[in-house]
Coordinates of C-alpha atoms in Angstrom, one line a residue:
M12 CA -40.2 27.5 86.6
S13 CA -37.7 27.4 84.2
A14 CA -38.2 25.9 80.6
V15 CA -36.2 23.5 78.7
N16 CA -34.2 25.2 76.0
T17 CA -34.7 23.6 72.6
R18 CA -33.8 24.8 69.4
P19 CA -36.1 24.6 66.6
G20 CA -35.3 21.7 64.0
T21 CA -33.3 20.0 66.5
P22 CA -33.4 16.4 65.8
A23 CA -34.6 13.8 68.6
A24 CA -32.4 11.8 70.4
P25 CA -32.2 8.6 68.5
A26 CA -34.2 5.5 70.1
P27 CA -31.8 3.1 71.7
A28 CA -30.9 0.1 69.5
P29 CA -33.1 -3.1 70.4
A30 CA -30.9 -5.5 72.4
P31 CA -29.7 -8.2 70.5
A32 CA -32.2 -11.0 70.1
R33 CA -31.9 -13.9 72.2
R34 CA -31.1 -17.5 71.4
D35 CA -34.3 -19.4 71.6
A36 CA -33.2 -21.9 74.3
E37 CA -36.1 -24.2 73.5
A38 CA -35.9 -24.1 69.9
T39 CA -31.8 -24.9 70.2
K40 CA -32.5 -27.5 72.3
A41 CA -35.2 -29.0 70.3
A42 CA -32.5 -28.9 67.2
I43 CA -30.0 -30.7 69.2
L44 CA -32.2 -33.4 70.2
R45 CA -33.2 -33.9 66.4
A46 CA -29.7 -33.8 65.5
A47 CA -28.9 -36.7 68.3
R48 CA -32.0 -38.7 67.3
Y49 CA -31.2 -38.7 63.5
L50 CA -27.3 -39.8 64.5
L51 CA -28.6 -42.5 66.7
A52 CA -31.2 -43.9 64.2
R53 CA -27.9 -44.4 62.0
H54 CA -24.9 -45.2 64.2
A55 CA -24.0 -46.8 67.0
H56 CA -24.0 -44.7 70.3
A57 CA -20.2 -45.1 71.1
D58 CA -19.8 -43.9 67.4
I59 CA -21.6 -40.6 68.0
T60 CA -19.6 -37.6 69.2
L61 CA -20.7 -34.2 70.4
K62 CA -19.1 -32.5 67.6
D63 CA -21.2 -35.0 65.1
V64 CA -24.3 -33.6 67.2
A65 CA -23.3 -30.2 67.1
E66 CA -22.5 -29.9 63.2
R67 CA -25.9 -31.5 62.3
A68 CA -27.6 -29.2 64.7
G69 CA -25.8 -26.0 63.7
V70 CA -24.5 -25.3 67.4
S71 CA -21.2 -25.5 69.2
A72 CA -20.4 -28.5 71.2
P73 CA -19.9 -26.2 74.3
L74 CA -23.7 -25.4 74.0
I75 CA -24.7 -28.8 73.9
L76 CA -22.9 -29.2 77.1
K77 CA -24.6 -26.2 78.7
Y78 CA -28.0 -27.4 78.2
F79 CA -27.4 -31.2 78.3
G80 CA -24.5 -31.7 80.8
N81 CA -22.5 -34.3 78.8
K82 CA -23.0 -36.8 76.0
D83 CA -24.5 -39.8 78.1
S84 CA -27.2 -37.1 79.6
L85 CA -28.2 -35.7 76.0
F86 CA -28.7 -39.4 75.1
A87 CA -30.7 -40.2 78.0
R88 CA -33.0 -37.7 76.6
V89 CA -32.9 -38.9 73.1
M90 CA -33.7 -42.3 74.3
S91 CA -36.5 -41.3 76.7
F92 CA -40.2 -41.2 75.0
D93 CA -41.9 -39.8 77.9
T94 CA -42.7 -36.4 76.6
D95 CA -43.3 -37.6 72.9
A96 CA -45.7 -40.3 74.5
A97 CA -47.7 -37.7 76.3
A98 CA -48.3 -35.5 72.9
L99 CA -49.2 -39.0 71.0
L100 CA -51.8 -40.0 73.9
D101 CA -53.3 -36.5 74.6
A102 CA -56.7 -37.1 73.3
P103 CA -59.9 -38.5 75.1
L104 CA -60.2 -42.3 74.9
E105 CA -63.1 -42.3 72.4
G106 CA -61.2 -40.5 69.7
L107 CA -57.8 -41.6 70.8
G108 CA -57.2 -43.7 67.7
R109 CA -57.9 -40.7 65.1
H110 CA -55.6 -38.2 67.5
M111 CA -52.7 -41.1 67.4
V112 CA -53.2 -41.4 63.6
R113 CA -53.1 -37.4 62.8
H114 CA -49.7 -37.1 65.4
V115 CA -47.7 -39.7 63.6
L116 CA -48.5 -38.0 60.1
E117 CA -48.2 -34.5 61.0
S118 CA -44.9 -35.2 62.5
Q119 CA -43.6 -36.8 59.8
R120 CA -45.2 -34.3 57.4
D121 CA -44.0 -31.0 59.2
R122 CA -41.0 -32.2 61.2
G123 CA -39.4 -34.9 58.8
A124 CA -39.5 -37.7 61.7
D125 CA -42.1 -38.8 64.4
P126 CA -40.0 -39.6 67.7
L127 CA -42.5 -43.0 67.9
L128 CA -40.6 -44.5 65.2
R129 CA -37.1 -44.2 66.8
I130 CA -37.9 -47.8 68.1
A131 CA -38.1 -49.0 64.4
F132 CA -35.1 -47.3 63.0
A133 CA -32.7 -46.8 65.6
P134 CA -29.9 -49.6 66.2
L135 CA -31.2 -51.8 68.9
H136 CA -27.9 -53.5 69.8
G137 CA -26.1 -53.6 73.1
D138 CA -27.1 -51.9 76.3
H139 CA -28.6 -48.5 74.6
G140 CA -30.8 -50.9 72.5
D141 CA -32.0 -52.4 75.9
V142 CA -32.3 -48.9 77.3
L143 CA -34.3 -47.7 74.1
R144 CA -36.9 -50.8 74.3
A145 CA -37.6 -50.7 78.1
N146 CA -38.4 -46.7 77.5
F147 CA -40.5 -47.2 74.6
R148 CA -42.5 -50.1 76.8
A149 CA -42.9 -48.1 79.7
H150 CA -43.5 -44.7 78.0
V151 CA -45.6 -45.6 75.1
I152 CA -47.2 -49.1 75.5
D153 CA -47.6 -49.2 79.1
A154 CA -49.0 -45.8 79.2
L155 CA -51.4 -46.8 76.7
A156 CA -52.4 -49.9 78.3
A157 CA -52.8 -48.2 81.6
R158 CA -55.7 -46.0 79.8
L159 CA -57.5 -49.1 78.4
T160 CA -60.4 -50.8 79.9
G161 CA -61.6 -54.5 79.4
P162 CA -59.7 -57.5 78.5
D163 CA -56.1 -57.6 77.4
P164 CA -55.2 -54.0 77.6
G165 CA -51.3 -55.1 77.2
L166 CA -51.9 -56.6 74.1
R167 CA -54.2 -54.4 72.6
A168 CA -51.8 -51.3 73.3
E169 CA -49.1 -53.5 71.4
L170 CA -51.5 -53.9 68.5
A171 CA -52.6 -50.3 68.5
V172 CA -49.1 -49.1 68.4
A173 CA -47.9 -51.7 65.7
Q174 CA -50.5 -50.2 63.4
L175 CA -49.1 -46.6 63.9
I176 CA -45.5 -47.8 63.7
G177 CA -46.6 -49.5 60.2
L178 CA -48.3 -46.5 59.0
G179 CA -45.1 -44.3 59.9
V180 CA -42.8 -46.7 57.9
M181 CA -45.2 -46.4 54.9
Y182 CA -45.1 -42.8 55.0
G183 CA -41.5 -42.3 56.0
I184 CA -39.5 -45.4 54.6
A185 CA -41.3 -46.7 51.8
R186 CA -42.8 -43.4 50.9
G187 CA -46.1 -44.4 49.5
P188 CA -46.6 -41.8 47.3
R189 CA -50.7 -41.8 47.4
L190 CA -50.8 -41.6 51.2
R191 CA -48.0 -39.0 51.4
E192 CA -49.9 -36.9 48.4
R193 CA -53.1 -37.2 50.6
A194 CA -51.4 -36.6 53.8
A195 CA -49.9 -33.1 52.4
T196 CA -53.3 -31.7 51.5
D197 CA -56.0 -33.5 54.0
V198 CA -54.5 -35.2 56.8
G199 CA -58.2 -35.6 58.5
D200 CA -59.0 -37.9 55.6
I201 CA -56.0 -40.4 56.5
A202 CA -57.2 -40.0 60.1
D203 CA -60.9 -40.7 59.3
R204 CA -60.0 -43.9 57.3
Y205 CA -57.0 -45.3 59.5
G206 CA -58.3 -44.0 63.0
P207 CA -61.1 -46.3 63.4
A208 CA -58.7 -49.5 62.9
V209 CA -56.6 -48.5 65.6
Q210 CA -59.7 -47.4 67.8
V211 CA -60.8 -51.0 67.6
Q212 CA -57.9 -52.0 69.8
L213 CA -58.4 -49.3 72.3
T214 CA -62.2 -49.3 72.9
P215 CA -63.4 -52.8 71.5

């Protein structure tokens, strides 16, 4: 059996360089959607270009095309509440009010916005406003109403969501200092105080 001849003191071969880190596709898509939502809340759809979205998201316009196909496909995603509503409603009915309060406040505190509030802040004129309103009703209000038992589930769902939007406006637009301070240190306390008021509409 032949031996491998190595000279003493010969340095080991250097380890191969790690492969370049791959762009986190999901994080990039999320950044693009956040940028598009931000712009849609401040400008008419027709006035927003892919370049505008790309600059705000810190990506290239071709990358937006790669992930979303075209501007219409991107804004179809932006104007959908389906995924956001799934997170908002992701709790047992008996504790849903508290969960929804936490979700709205934590989204605004940690991400700077809650997707639910697009219905309050986005321009709602023209066809795209009609689409946004229809999606909001179907994905948020009707989905919540479908979980409720007892009389007037649709009305109660609208009232519960109205309370959440009011909370979000106080936090994000009016910037109530006491609410923001408490939410920064103990969002559970706000959920304990406000959640039961929402819960009354869910399990009267």
